[in-house]
Amino acid sequence: MYMKTPTRPADIYLRFLQLADAIRGLPALPALDPLEERILALVARMGQEHERLSVRDMMAKEEFGSPATVHNRLKSMRKKGWIMLSDTEDSRRKQIELTQAALQHFDKLSKCLVEAAKGG
């Protein structure tokens, strides 16, 4: 199949979305709902910046909804294998971290972005 070279920056992004959708169909981890995807992105960014993010910190973020909603999503994401909770110096506080499978998912997305930017 012949793929023409992207002519606009938006073409690269749209190609990335197409490639990303293709890897989402692979049975690596159960799918996330849109709110869980936003939470996952925040957990990933905080980890990249070496910032701590506890369950309590996440539940205090109003942009994700009520504390009960956030707690339920974190529980779901943990069950699906996207995040894990690790101990901190305070045994009552749990740190949210990406699982190895979630990191591999981001590796695949990165490859999709590079491929889209190359035009192929």
Coordinates of C-alpha atoms in Angstrom, one line a residue:
M1 CA 0.0 0.0 0.0
Y2 CA 1.4 3.4 -1.0
M3 CA 1.4 6.0 1.7
K4 CA 1.8 9.6 0.6
T5 CA 4.1 11.9 2.5
P6 CA 2.1 14.0 5.0
T7 CA 1.5 17.5 3.7
R8 CA 0.3 19.1 6.8
P9 CA 1.3 18.8 10.5
A10 CA -2.3 17.5 11.2
D11 CA -1.6 14.6 8.8
I12 CA 1.1 13.4 11.1
Y13 CA -1.2 13.5 14.1
L14 CA -4.0 11.8 12.3
R15 CA -1.7 9.1 11.2
F16 CA -0.5 8.7 14.8
L17 CA -4.1 8.3 15.9
Q18 CA -4.7 5.6 13.3
L19 CA -1.6 3.7 14.4
A20 CA -2.5 4.1 18.1
D21 CA -6.0 2.7 17.4
A22 CA -4.4 -0.3 15.8
I23 CA -2.3 -1.1 18.9
R24 CA -5.3 -0.6 21.2
G25 CA -6.9 -3.6 19.5
L26 CA -4.0 -5.8 20.6
P27 CA -4.9 -7.8 23.8
A28 CA -2.1 -6.5 26.0
L29 CA -4.3 -4.8 28.7
P30 CA -8.0 -4.3 29.1
A31 CA -9.3 -1.0 27.6
L32 CA -9.6 2.2 29.7
D33 CA -12.5 4.6 29.7
P34 CA -11.8 8.2 28.8
L35 CA -11.5 9.3 32.5
E36 CA -9.1 6.4 33.2
E37 CA -7.0 7.5 30.2
R38 CA -6.8 11.0 31.6
I39 CA -5.7 9.6 35.0
L40 CA -3.2 7.3 33.3
A41 CA -1.7 10.3 31.4
L42 CA -1.3 12.2 34.7
V43 CA 0.3 9.3 36.5
A44 CA 2.7 8.9 33.5
R45 CA 3.6 12.6 33.5
M46 CA 4.1 12.7 37.2
G47 CA 6.3 9.7 37.0
Q48 CA 8.3 11.2 34.2
E49 CA 8.9 14.3 36.3
H50 CA 9.8 12.2 39.3
E51 CA 6.9 13.7 41.3
R52 CA 5.1 11.8 43.9
L53 CA 1.4 11.1 43.4
S54 CA -0.5 9.3 46.1
V55 CA -4.1 8.1 46.1
R56 CA -5.0 10.9 48.4
D57 CA -3.4 13.5 46.0
M58 CA -5.3 12.0 43.1
M59 CA -8.6 12.0 44.9
A60 CA -8.1 15.7 45.7
K61 CA -8.0 16.6 42.0
E62 CA -11.4 18.1 41.3
E63 CA -10.9 17.9 37.5
F64 CA -11.4 14.1 37.7
G65 CA -14.6 14.2 39.6
S66 CA -15.6 13.3 43.1
P67 CA -13.2 11.5 45.4
A68 CA -15.4 8.4 45.1
T69 CA -15.3 8.5 41.3
V70 CA -11.5 8.8 41.3
H71 CA -11.1 6.0 43.9
N72 CA -13.4 3.7 41.8
R73 CA -11.4 4.5 38.7
L74 CA -8.1 3.8 40.4
K75 CA -9.4 0.5 41.7
S76 CA -10.6 -0.4 38.2
M77 CA -7.2 0.6 36.6
R78 CA -5.4 -1.5 39.2
K79 CA -7.6 -4.5 38.5
K80 CA -7.0 -4.1 34.7
G81 CA -3.2 -4.0 35.2
W82 CA -2.4 -0.4 34.3
I83 CA -1.3 0.9 37.7
M84 CA 0.0 -0.4 41.0
L85 CA 0.1 1.1 44.4
S86 CA 3.4 1.1 46.4
D87 CA 4.1 1.8 50.0
T88 CA 5.5 5.1 51.2
E89 CA 7.1 6.1 54.5
D90 CA 3.6 6.5 55.8
S91 CA 1.9 3.2 55.6
R92 CA -1.5 4.9 55.2
R93 CA -0.4 6.6 52.0
K94 CA 0.0 4.6 48.8
Q95 CA 2.0 5.9 45.8
I96 CA 0.4 5.4 42.3
E97 CA 2.8 4.0 39.7
L98 CA 2.6 2.6 36.2
T99 CA 2.9 -1.2 35.8
Q100 CA 5.5 -2.6 33.4
A101 CA 2.7 -3.4 31.0
A102 CA 1.6 0.3 31.0
L103 CA 5.1 1.4 30.4
Q104 CA 5.3 -1.0 27.4
H105 CA 2.0 0.5 26.1
F106 CA 3.6 3.9 26.2
D107 CA 6.7 2.5 24.4
K108 CA 4.3 1.2 21.6
L109 CA 2.6 4.6 21.4
S110 CA 6.0 6.3 21.1
K111 CA 6.9 4.0 18.2
C112 CA 3.6 4.9 16.6
L113 CA 4.4 8.6 16.9
V114 CA 7.9 8.1 15.4
E115 CA 6.4 6.1 12.5
A116 CA 3.7 8.7 11.9
A117 CA 6.3 11.5 11.8
K118 CA 8.4 9.5 9.3
G119 CA 5.3 9.3 7.1
G120 CA 5.2 5.5 6.9

